[in-house]
Amino acid sequence: MNTRYSRRWTYAANYLPSPRTCVSLLNVNDTELYCFGGIFYNCVGPTRKLLTIDDILVYSDNKKVWRQVACMPAPRHNAHVLHYKNQAYIIGGQDVEKPDHPLTSVIKTPVPTEKFSWGPLKDVPLPISAYAAVVLPPIEEPPESKAS
């Protein structure tokens, strides 16, 4: 048996303040996790339904606790979030109220921060949801060789 890897999962963080799925997670500076939006099942009262939420939660490695810090301009789930040059870019996603209409919007805010300031960006050409994205370094073209 390979003892290098444990076959046992452990809890690295406290539970989220409310159960949710289809969130967008962002690791910032290897010390904080940002959790954007998601889907929440409202099972209180006579109306039981899925809700897309707009809140932003932050887990700090130092404090070992999740806390709500802000809300996005509009609710979304299944979006993708990228961290580039101290900005969080949130791209696309969906809202359970309009399940057949993925979003085209892109928003950004500085991170890490306690005061979120949202800036809209140009929409993506096609609606997108439940996908993956990465930031790549610039591709440098090889210098052209001079003919002798």
CSV table of N, CA and C in Angstrom, one decimal:
chain,number,residue,atom,x,y,z
A,1,MET,N,0.8,-1.2,0.0
A,1,MET,CA,0.0,0.0,0.0
A,1,MET,C,0.9,1.2,0.0
A,2,ASN,N,0.5,2.2,-0.8
A,2,ASN,CA,1.3,3.5,-0.9
A,2,ASN,C,0.9,4.4,0.3
A,3,THR,N,1.8,4.6,1.2
A,3,THR,CA,1.5,5.4,2.3
A,3,THR,C,1.8,6.9,2.1
A,4,ARG,N,2.3,7.2,0.9
A,4,ARG,CA,2.6,8.6,0.6
A,4,ARG,C,1.3,9.5,0.6
A,5,TYR,N,0.2,8.9,0.1
A,5,TYR,CA,-1.0,9.7,0.0
A,5,TYR,C,-2.0,9.0,1.0
A,6,SER,N,-2.7,9.9,1.7
A,6,SER,CA,-3.7,9.4,2.6
A,6,SER,C,-5.0,9.2,1.8
A,7,ARG,N,-5.8,8.1,2.2
A,7,ARG,CA,-7.0,7.9,1.6
A,7,ARG,C,-8.2,8.5,2.4
A,8,ARG,N,-7.8,9.4,3.3
A,8,ARG,CA,-8.8,10.0,4.2
A,8,ARG,C,-8.9,11.5,3.9
A,9,TRP,N,-10.1,11.9,3.7
A,9,TRP,CA,-10.3,13.4,3.6
A,9,TRP,C,-10.4,14.0,5.0
A,10,THR,N,-10.0,15.2,5.1
A,10,THR,CA,-10.2,16.0,6.3
A,10,THR,C,-10.8,17.3,6.0
A,11,TYR,N,-11.4,18.0,6.9
A,11,TYR,CA,-12.0,19.3,6.7
A,11,TYR,C,-10.9,20.3,6.9
A,12,ALA,N,-10.7,21.1,5.9
A,12,ALA,CA,-9.7,22.2,5.9
A,12,ALA,C,-10.3,23.5,6.4
A,13,ALA,N,-11.6,23.6,6.3
A,13,ALA,CA,-12.2,24.9,6.6
A,13,ALA,C,-13.6,24.6,7.3
A,14,ASN,N,-14.1,25.6,8.0
A,14,ASN,CA,-15.4,25.5,8.6
A,14,ASN,C,-16.4,25.4,7.5
A,15,TYR,N,-17.6,25.0,7.8
A,15,TYR,CA,-18.7,24.9,6.8
A,15,TYR,C,-19.0,26.3,6.3
A,16,LEU,N,-19.6,26.4,5.1
A,16,LEU,CA,-20.1,27.7,4.6
A,16,LEU,C,-21.2,28.1,5.5
A,17,PRO,N,-21.5,29.4,5.5
A,17,PRO,CA,-22.6,29.9,6.3
A,17,PRO,C,-24.0,29.4,5.9
A,18,SER,N,-24.1,29.0,4.6
A,18,SER,CA,-25.3,28.4,4.1
A,18,SER,C,-25.0,27.4,3.0
A,19,PRO,N,-25.7,26.3,2.9
A,19,PRO,CA,-25.4,25.4,1.9
A,19,PRO,C,-25.6,26.0,0.5
A,20,ARG,N,-24.8,25.6,-0.4
A,20,ARG,CA,-24.9,26.2,-1.8
A,20,ARG,C,-24.1,25.2,-2.8
A,21,THR,N,-24.4,25.4,-4.0
A,21,THR,CA,-23.7,24.6,-5.1
A,21,THR,C,-23.5,25.5,-6.2
A,22,CYS,N,-22.7,25.1,-7.2
A,22,CYS,CA,-22.4,25.8,-8.4
A,22,CYS,C,-21.8,27.2,-8.1
A,23,VAL,N,-20.9,27.2,-7.1
A,23,VAL,CA,-20.2,28.5,-6.8
A,23,VAL,C,-19.0,28.7,-7.7
A,24,SER,N,-18.4,29.9,-7.6
A,24,SER,CA,-17.1,30.2,-8.2
A,24,SER,C,-16.1,30.5,-7.1
A,25,LEU,N,-15.0,29.8,-7.1
A,25,LEU,CA,-14.0,29.9,-6.1
A,25,LEU,C,-12.8,30.6,-6.6
A,26,LEU,N,-12.1,31.4,-5.8
A,26,LEU,CA,-10.9,32.1,-6.2
A,26,LEU,C,-9.9,32.1,-5.1
A,27,ASN,N,-8.7,31.6,-5.3
A,27,ASN,CA,-7.6,31.6,-4.4
A,27,ASN,C,-6.8,32.9,-4.5
A,28,VAL,N,-6.7,33.7,-3.5
A,28,VAL,CA,-6.0,34.9,-3.5
A,28,VAL,C,-4.8,34.9,-2.6
A,29,ASN,N,-3.6,35.0,-3.1
A,29,ASN,CA,-2.4,35.1,-2.3
A,29,ASN,C,-2.2,33.8,-1.4
A,30,ASP,N,-2.8,32.7,-1.8
A,30,ASP,CA,-2.6,31.5,-1.0
A,30,ASP,C,-3.1,31.6,0.5
A,31,THR,N,-3.8,32.7,0.8
A,31,THR,CA,-4.2,32.9,2.2
A,31,THR,C,-5.7,33.1,2.3
A,32,GLU,N,-6.4,33.4,1.2
A,32,GLU,CA,-7.8,33.6,1.2
A,32,GLU,C,-8.5,32.9,0.1
A,33,LEU,N,-9.7,32.4,0.4
A,33,LEU,CA,-10.6,31.8,-0.7
A,33,LEU,C,-11.8,32.7,-0.8
A,34,TYR,N,-12.1,33.2,-2.0
A,34,TYR,CA,-13.3,34.0,-2.3
A,34,TYR,C,-14.3,33.0,-2.9
A,35,CYS,N,-15.5,33.1,-2.4
A,35,CYS,CA,-16.6,32.3,-2.9
A,35,CYS,C,-17.7,33.2,-3.5
A,36,PHE,N,-17.9,33.2,-4.8
A,36,PHE,CA,-18.8,34.1,-5.5
A,36,PHE,C,-20.1,33.3,-5.8
A,37,GLY,N,-21.3,33.9,-5.4
A,37,GLY,CA,-22.6,33.4,-5.8
A,37,GLY,C,-22.8,31.9,-5.5
A,38,GLY,N,-23.6,31.3,-6.5
A,38,GLY,CA,-24.0,29.9,-6.4
A,38,GLY,C,-25.5,29.8,-6.3
A,39,ILE,N,-25.9,28.5,-6.1
A,39,ILE,CA,-27.3,28.2,-6.0
A,39,ILE,C,-27.6,27.8,-4.5
A,40,PHE,N,-28.7,28.3,-4.0
A,40,PHE,CA,-29.1,28.0,-2.6
A,40,PHE,C,-30.5,27.4,-2.7
A,41,TYR,N,-30.8,26.4,-2.0
A,41,TYR,CA,-32.1,25.8,-2.0
A,41,TYR,C,-32.9,26.3,-0.8
A,42,ASN,N,-33.9,27.2,-1.0
A,42,ASN,CA,-34.7,27.8,0.0
A,42,ASN,C,-35.7,26.8,0.4
A,43,CYS,N,-35.6,26.1,1.6
A,43,CYS,CA,-36.5,25.1,2.0
A,43,CYS,C,-37.3,25.6,3.2
A,44,VAL,N,-37.3,26.9,3.5
A,44,VAL,CA,-38.1,27.4,4.6
A,44,VAL,C,-39.4,28.0,4.1
A,45,GLY,N,-40.5,27.7,4.8
A,45,GLY,CA,-41.8,28.2,4.5
A,45,GLY,C,-42.4,27.4,3.3
A,46,PRO,N,-43.6,27.9,2.9
A,46,PRO,CA,-44.3,27.2,1.9
A,46,PRO,C,-43.7,27.1,0.5
A,47,THR,N,-42.9,28.1,0.2
A,47,THR,CA,-42.2,28.2,-1.2
A,47,THR,C,-40.8,27.6,-1.1
A,48,ARG,N,-40.7,26.4,-1.6
A,48,ARG,CA,-39.4,25.7,-1.6
A,48,ARG,C,-38.9,25.8,-3.1
A,49,LYS,N,-37.8,26.6,-3.2
A,49,LYS,CA,-37.3,26.7,-4.6
A,49,LYS,C,-35.8,27.0,-4.6
A,50,LEU,N,-35.2,26.8,-5.8
A,50,LEU,CA,-33.8,27.2,-5.9
A,50,LEU,C,-33.6,28.7,-6.2
A,51,LEU,N,-32.6,29.2,-5.6
A,51,LEU,CA,-32.4,30.7,-5.8
A,51,LEU,C,-30.9,30.8,-6.2
A,52,THR,N,-30.7,31.7,-7.2
A,52,THR,CA,-29.3,32.1,-7.5
A,52,THR,C,-28.9,33.2,-6.5
A,53,ILE,N,-27.8,33.1,-5.9
A,53,ILE,CA,-27.4,34.1,-4.9
A,53,ILE,C,-26.3,35.0,-5.4
A,54,ASP,N,-26.2,36.2,-4.8
A,54,ASP,CA,-25.2,37.2,-5.3
A,54,ASP,C,-24.1,37.5,-4.2
A,55,ASP,N,-24.1,36.8,-3.1
A,55,ASP,CA,-23.2,37.2,-2.1
A,55,ASP,C,-21.7,36.7,-2.3
A,56,ILE,N,-20.8,37.3,-1.7
A,56,ILE,CA,-19.4,37.0,-1.7
A,56,ILE,C,-18.9,36.6,-0.3
A,57,LEU,N,-18.4,35.4,-0.2
A,57,LEU,CA,-17.9,35.0,1.1
A,57,LEU,C,-16.3,34.9,1.0
A,58,VAL,N,-15.7,35.1,2.1
A,58,VAL,CA,-14.2,35.0,2.1
A,58,VAL,C,-13.8,34.1,3.3
A,59,TYR,N,-12.9,33.2,3.0
A,59,TYR,CA,-12.4,32.3,4.0
A,59,TYR,C,-10.9,32.7,4.2
A,60,SER,N,-10.6,33.1,5.4
A,60,SER,CA,-9.2,33.5,5.7
A,60,SER,C,-8.5,32.4,6.4
A,61,ASP,N,-7.3,32.0,5.9
A,61,ASP,CA,-6.5,31.0,6.6
A,61,ASP,C,-6.1,31.4,8.0
A,62,ASN,N,-5.9,32.7,8.2
A,62,ASN,CA,-5.6,33.1,9.6
A,62,ASN,C,-6.7,33.0,10.6
A,63,LYS,N,-7.9,33.4,10.1
A,63,LYS,CA,-9.1,33.4,11.0
A,63,LYS,C,-9.9,32.1,11.1
A,64,LYS,N,-9.7,31.2,10.1
A,64,LYS,CA,-10.3,29.9,10.0
A,64,LYS,C,-11.9,30.0,10.0
A,65,VAL,N,-12.4,31.0,9.3
A,65,VAL,CA,-13.8,31.2,9.3
A,65,VAL,C,-14.3,31.8,8.0
A,66,TRP,N,-15.5,31.5,7.5
A,66,TRP,CA,-16.1,32.1,6.4
A,66,TRP,C,-16.8,33.4,6.9
A,67,ARG,N,-16.8,34.4,6.1
A,67,ARG,CA,-17.6,35.6,6.4
A,67,ARG,C,-18.1,36.2,5.1
A,68,GLN,N,-19.3,36.8,5.2
A,68,GLN,CA,-19.8,37.5,4.0
A,68,GLN,C,-19.3,38.9,4.0
A,69,VAL,N,-18.7,39.3,2.8
A,69,VAL,CA,-18.1,40.6,2.7
A,69,VAL,C,-18.8,41.5,1.8
A,70,ALA,N,-19.5,41.0,0.8
A,70,ALA,CA,-20.2,41.9,-0.2
A,70,ALA,C,-21.2,41.1,-1.0
A,71,CYS,N,-21.8,41.8,-2.0
A,71,CYS,CA,-22.6,41.2,-2.9
A,71,CYS,C,-22.2,41.6,-4.3
A,72,MET,N,-22.4,40.7,-5.3
A,72,MET,CA,-22.1,41.1,-6.7
A,72,MET,C,-23.3,41.9,-7.2
A,73,PRO,N,-23.1,42.7,-8.3
A,73,PRO,CA,-24.2,43.5,-8.8
A,73,PRO,C,-25.4,42.7,-9.2
A,74,ALA,N,-25.3,41.5,-9.6
A,74,ALA,CA,-26.4,40.6,-9.9
A,74,ALA,C,-26.1,39.2,-9.5
A,75,PRO,N,-27.1,38.4,-9.1
A,75,PRO,CA,-26.8,37.0,-8.8
A,75,PRO,C,-26.4,36.2,-10.0
A,76,ARG,N,-25.5,35.2,-9.7
A,76,ARG,CA,-25.0,34.3,-10.8
A,76,ARG,C,-24.5,33.0,-10.2
A,77,HIS,N,-24.6,31.9,-10.9
A,77,HIS,CA,-24.0,30.7,-10.5
A,77,HIS,C,-23.4,30.1,-11.8
A,78,ASN,N,-22.5,29.1,-11.6
A,78,ASN,CA,-21.8,28.5,-12.8
A,78,ASN,C,-21.0,29.5,-13.6
A,79,ALA,N,-20.5,30.5,-13.0
A,79,ALA,CA,-19.7,31.5,-13.7
A,79,ALA,C,-18.2,31.1,-13.5
A,80,HIS,N,-17.3,31.7,-14.2
A,80,HIS,CA,-15.9,31.4,-13.9
A,80,HIS,C,-15.3,32.7,-13.4
A,81,VAL,N,-14.4,32.5,-12.5
A,81,VAL,CA,-13.7,33.7,-11.9
A,81,VAL,C,-12.2,33.5,-12.1
A,82,LEU,N,-11.5,34.5,-12.6
A,82,LEU,CA,-10.1,34.5,-12.8
A,82,LEU,C,-9.4,35.6,-12.0
A,83,HIS,N,-8.2,35.4,-11.5
A,83,HIS,CA,-7.4,36.4,-10.8
A,83,HIS,C,-6.3,36.8,-11.7
A,84,TYR,N,-6.3,38.1,-12.0
A,84,TYR,CA,-5.2,38.6,-12.9
A,84,TYR,C,-4.9,40.1,-12.5
A,85,LYS,N,-3.6,40.3,-12.1
A,85,LYS,CA,-3.1,41.6,-11.8
A,85,LYS,C,-4.0,42.3,-10.7
A,86,ASN,N,-4.2,41.5,-9.6
A,86,ASN,CA,-5.0,42.0,-8.4
A,86,ASN,C,-6.5,42.3,-8.8
A,87,GLN,N,-7.0,41.7,-9.8
A,87,GLN,CA,-8.4,41.9,-10.1
A,87,GLN,C,-9.1,40.5,-10.2
A,88,ALA,N,-10.3,40.4,-9.8
A,88,ALA,CA,-11.1,39.2,-10.0
A,88,ALA,C,-12.0,39.5,-11.2
A,89,TYR,N,-12.0,38.7,-12.2
A,89,TYR,CA,-12.8,38.8,-13.4
A,89,TYR,C,-13.9,37.7,-13.3
A,90,ILE,N,-15.1,38.0,-13.3
A,90,ILE,CA,-16.2,37.1,-13.2
A,90,ILE,C,-16.9,37.1,-14.5
A,91,ILE,N,-16.9,35.9,-15.2
A,91,ILE,CA,-17.3,35.8,-16.6
A,91,ILE,C,-18.5,34.8,-16.7
A,92,GLY,N,-19.6,35.4,-17.4
A,92,GLY,CA,-20.7,34.5,-17.7
A,92,GLY,C,-21.4,34.0,-16.4
A,93,GLY,N,-22.0,32.8,-16.6
A,93,GLY,CA,-22.8,32.2,-15.5
A,93,GLY,C,-24.2,32.1,-15.9
A,94,GLN,N,-25.1,31.8,-14.9
A,94,GLN,CA,-26.5,31.7,-15.1
A,94,GLN,C,-27.3,32.2,-13.9
A,95,ASP,N,-28.6,32.3,-14.1
A,95,ASP,CA,-29.5,32.7,-13.0
A,95,ASP,C,-30.6,31.6,-13.1
A,96,VAL,N,-31.0,31.0,-12.0
A,96,VAL,CA,-32.1,30.0,-12.1
A,96,VAL,C,-33.4,30.5,-12.6
A,97,GLU,N,-33.6,31.8,-12.5
A,97,GLU,CA,-34.9,32.4,-13.0
A,97,GLU,C,-34.9,32.3,-14.5
A,98,LYS,N,-33.7,32.2,-15.2
A,98,LYS,CA,-33.7,32.2,-16.6
A,98,LYS,C,-32.7,31.0,-17.0
A,99,PRO,N,-33.1,29.8,-16.8
A,99,PRO,CA,-32.1,28.7,-17.0
A,99,PRO,C,-31.7,28.4,-18.4
A,100,ASP,N,-32.4,28.9,-19.4
A,100,ASP,CA,-32.0,28.7,-20.8
A,100,ASP,C,-31.3,29.8,-21.3
A,101,HIS,N,-30.9,30.8,-20.5
A,101,HIS,CA,-30.2,32.0,-21.0
A,101,HIS,C,-28.9,32.3,-20.2
A,102,PRO,N,-27.8,31.6,-20.5
A,102,PRO,CA,-26.5,31.9,-19.9
A,102,PRO,C,-26.2,33.3,-20.1
A,103,LEU,N,-25.4,33.9,-19.2
A,103,LEU,CA,-25.0,35.3,-19.2
A,103,LEU,C,-23.8,35.5,-20.2
A,104,THR,N,-23.8,36.8,-20.7
A,104,THR,CA,-22.6,37.2,-21.5
A,104,THR,C,-21.8,38.2,-20.8
A,105,SER,N,-22.3,38.7,-19.6
A,105,SER,CA,-21.6,39.8,-18.9
A,105,SER,C,-20.3,39.4,-18.3
A,106,VAL,N,-19.4,40.3,-18.2
A,106,VAL,CA,-18.1,40.2,-17.5
A,106,VAL,C,-18.0,41.4,-16.5
A,107,ILE,N,-17.7,41.1,-15.3
A,107,ILE,CA,-17.5,42.1,-14.3
A,107,ILE,C,-16.1,41.9,-13.6
A,108,LYS,N,-15.6,43.0,-13.0
A,108,LYS,CA,-14.3,42.8,-12.3
A,108,LYS,C,-14.3,43.7,-11.1
A,109,THR,N,-13.5,43.3,-10.1
A,109,THR,CA,-13.3,44.1,-8.9
A,109,THR,C,-11.9,43.8,-8.4
A,110,PRO,N,-11.3,44.8,-7.7
A,110,PRO,CA,-10.0,44.5,-7.1
A,110,PRO,C,-10.1,43.4,-6.0
A,111,VAL,N,-9.1,42.6,-5.9
A,111,VAL,CA,-8.9,41.6,-4.7
A,111,VAL,C,-7.5,41.6,-4.4
A,112,PRO,N,-7.1,41.3,-3.1
A,112,PRO,CA,-8.0,41.2,-2.0
A,112,PRO,C,-8.5,42.6,-1.6
A,113,THR,N,-9.7,42.7,-1.0
A,113,THR,CA,-10.3,43.9,-0.6
A,113,THR,C,-11.4,43.7,0.4
A,114,GLU,N,-11.7,44.7,1.1
A,114,GLU,CA,-12.9,44.7,2.0
A,114,GLU,C,-14.0,45.6,1.4
A,115,LYS,N,-13.6,46.4,0.4
A,115,LYS,CA,-14.6,47.3,-0.2
A,115,LYS,C,-14.6,47.0,-1.7
A,116,PHE,N,-15.6,46.3,-2.2
A,116,PHE,CA,-15.6,45.9,-3.6
A,116,PHE,C,-16.1,47.1,-4.5
A,117,SER,N,-15.5,47.3,-5.6
A,117,SER,CA,-15.9,48.3,-6.5
A,117,SER,C,-16.0,47.6,-7.9
A,118,TRP,N,-17.2,47.5,-8.4
A,118,TRP,CA,-17.4,46.7,-9.6
A,118,TRP,C,-17.3,47.6,-10.8
A,119,GLY,N,-16.6,47.0,-11.8
A,119,GLY,CA,-16.5,47.6,-13.1
A,119,GLY,C,-17.0,46.7,-14.2
A,120,PRO,N,-17.9,47.2,-15.0
A,120,PRO,CA,-18.3,46.3,-16.1
A,120,PRO,C,-17.3,46.3,-17.2
A,121,LEU,N,-17.2,45.2,-17.9
A,121,LEU,CA,-16.3,45.1,-19.1
A,121,LEU,C,-17.2,44.7,-20.3
A,122,LYS,N,-16.6,44.7,-21.4
A,122,LYS,CA,-17.3,44.3,-22.6
A,122,LYS,C,-17.8,42.8,-22.5
A,123,ASP,N,-19.0,42.6,-22.9
A,123,ASP,CA,-19.5,41.2,-22.8
A,123,ASP,C,-18.7,40.2,-23.7
A,124,VAL,N,-18.8,39.0,-23.3
A,124,VAL,CA,-18.2,37.9,-24.2
A,124,VAL,C,-19.2,37.8,-25.4
A,125,PRO,N,-18.6,37.3,-26.6
A,125,PRO,CA,-19.5,37.2,-27.8
A,125,PRO,C,-20.6,36.3,-27.7
A,126,LEU,N,-20.5,35.2,-26.9
A,126,LEU,CA,-21.5,34.2,-26.8
A,126,LEU,C,-21.8,34.0,-25.3
A,127,PRO,N,-23.1,33.7,-25.0
A,127,PRO,CA,-23.4,33.3,-23.6
A,127,PRO,C,-22.7,32.1,-23.1
A,128,ILE,N,-22.1,32.1,-21.9
A,128,ILE,CA,-21.4,30.9,-21.4
A,128,ILE,C,-21.7,30.7,-20.0
A,129,SER,N,-21.6,29.4,-19.7
A,129,SER,CA,-21.9,28.9,-18.3
A,129,SER,C,-21.3,27.6,-18.1
A,130,ALA,N,-20.9,27.3,-16.9
A,130,ALA,CA,-20.3,25.9,-16.5
A,130,ALA,C,-19.2,25.5,-17.4
A,131,TYR,N,-18.1,26.3,-17.4
A,131,TYR,CA,-17.0,26.1,-18.3
A,131,TYR,C,-15.7,26.3,-17.4
A,132,ALA,N,-14.6,26.2,-18.1
A,132,ALA,CA,-13.3,26.5,-17.4
A,132,ALA,C,-12.5,27.6,-18.2
A,133,ALA,N,-11.7,28.4,-17.5
A,133,ALA,CA,-10.9,29.4,-18.2
A,133,ALA,C,-9.6,29.5,-17.4
A,134,VAL,N,-8.6,29.9,-18.1
A,134,VAL,CA,-7.3,30.2,-17.5
A,134,VAL,C,-6.6,31.4,-18.0
A,135,VAL,N,-5.7,32.0,-17.3
A,135,VAL,CA,-4.9,33.1,-17.7
A,135,VAL,C,-3.6,32.6,-18.2
A,136,LEU,N,-3.2,32.9,-19.4
A,136,LEU,CA,-2.0,32.5,-20.0
A,136,LEU,C,-1.0,33.6,-20.1
A,137,PRO,N,0.3,33.3,-20.0
A,137,PRO,CA,1.3,34.4,-20.2
A,137,PRO,C,1.3,34.8,-21.7
A,138,PRO,N,1.8,36.0,-22.0
A,138,PRO,CA,1.9,36.4,-23.4
A,138,PRO,C,2.8,35.4,-24.2
A,139,ILE,N,2.4,35.2,-25.4
A,139,ILE,CA,3.2,34.3,-26.2
A,139,ILE,C,4.2,35.2,-27.0
A,140,GLU,N,5.5,35.0,-26.8
A,140,GLU,CA,6.5,35.8,-27.5
A,140,GLU,C,6.8,35.1,-28.8
A,141,GLU,N,6.8,35.9,-29.9
A,141,GLU,CA,7.2,35.4,-31.2
A,141,GLU,C,8.7,35.4,-31.3
A,142,PRO,N,9.2,34.3,-31.9
A,142,PRO,CA,10.6,34.2,-32.1
A,142,PRO,C,11.1,35.3,-33.0
A,143,PRO,N,12.3,35.9,-32.8
A,143,PRO,CA,12.8,37.0,-33.6
A,143,PRO,C,13.0,36.4,-35.0
A,144,GLU,N,12.7,37.2,-36.0
A,144,GLU,CA,12.9,36.8,-37.4
A,144,GLU,C,14.4,36.8,-37.7
A,145,SER,N,14.9,35.7,-38.4
A,145,SER,CA,16.3,35.7,-38.7
A,145,SER,C,16.5,36.5,-40.0
A,146,LYS,N,17.7,37.2,-40.0
A,146,LYS,CA,18.0,38.0,-41.2
A,146,LYS,C,18.7,37.1,-42.2
A,147,ALA,N,18.3,37.3,-43.4
A,147,ALA,CA,18.9,36.6,-44.5
A,147,ALA,C,20.3,37.1,-44.8
A,148,SER,N,21.2,36.1,-44.9
A,148,SER,CA,22.6,36.5,-45.2
A,148,SER,C,22.9,36.7,-46.6
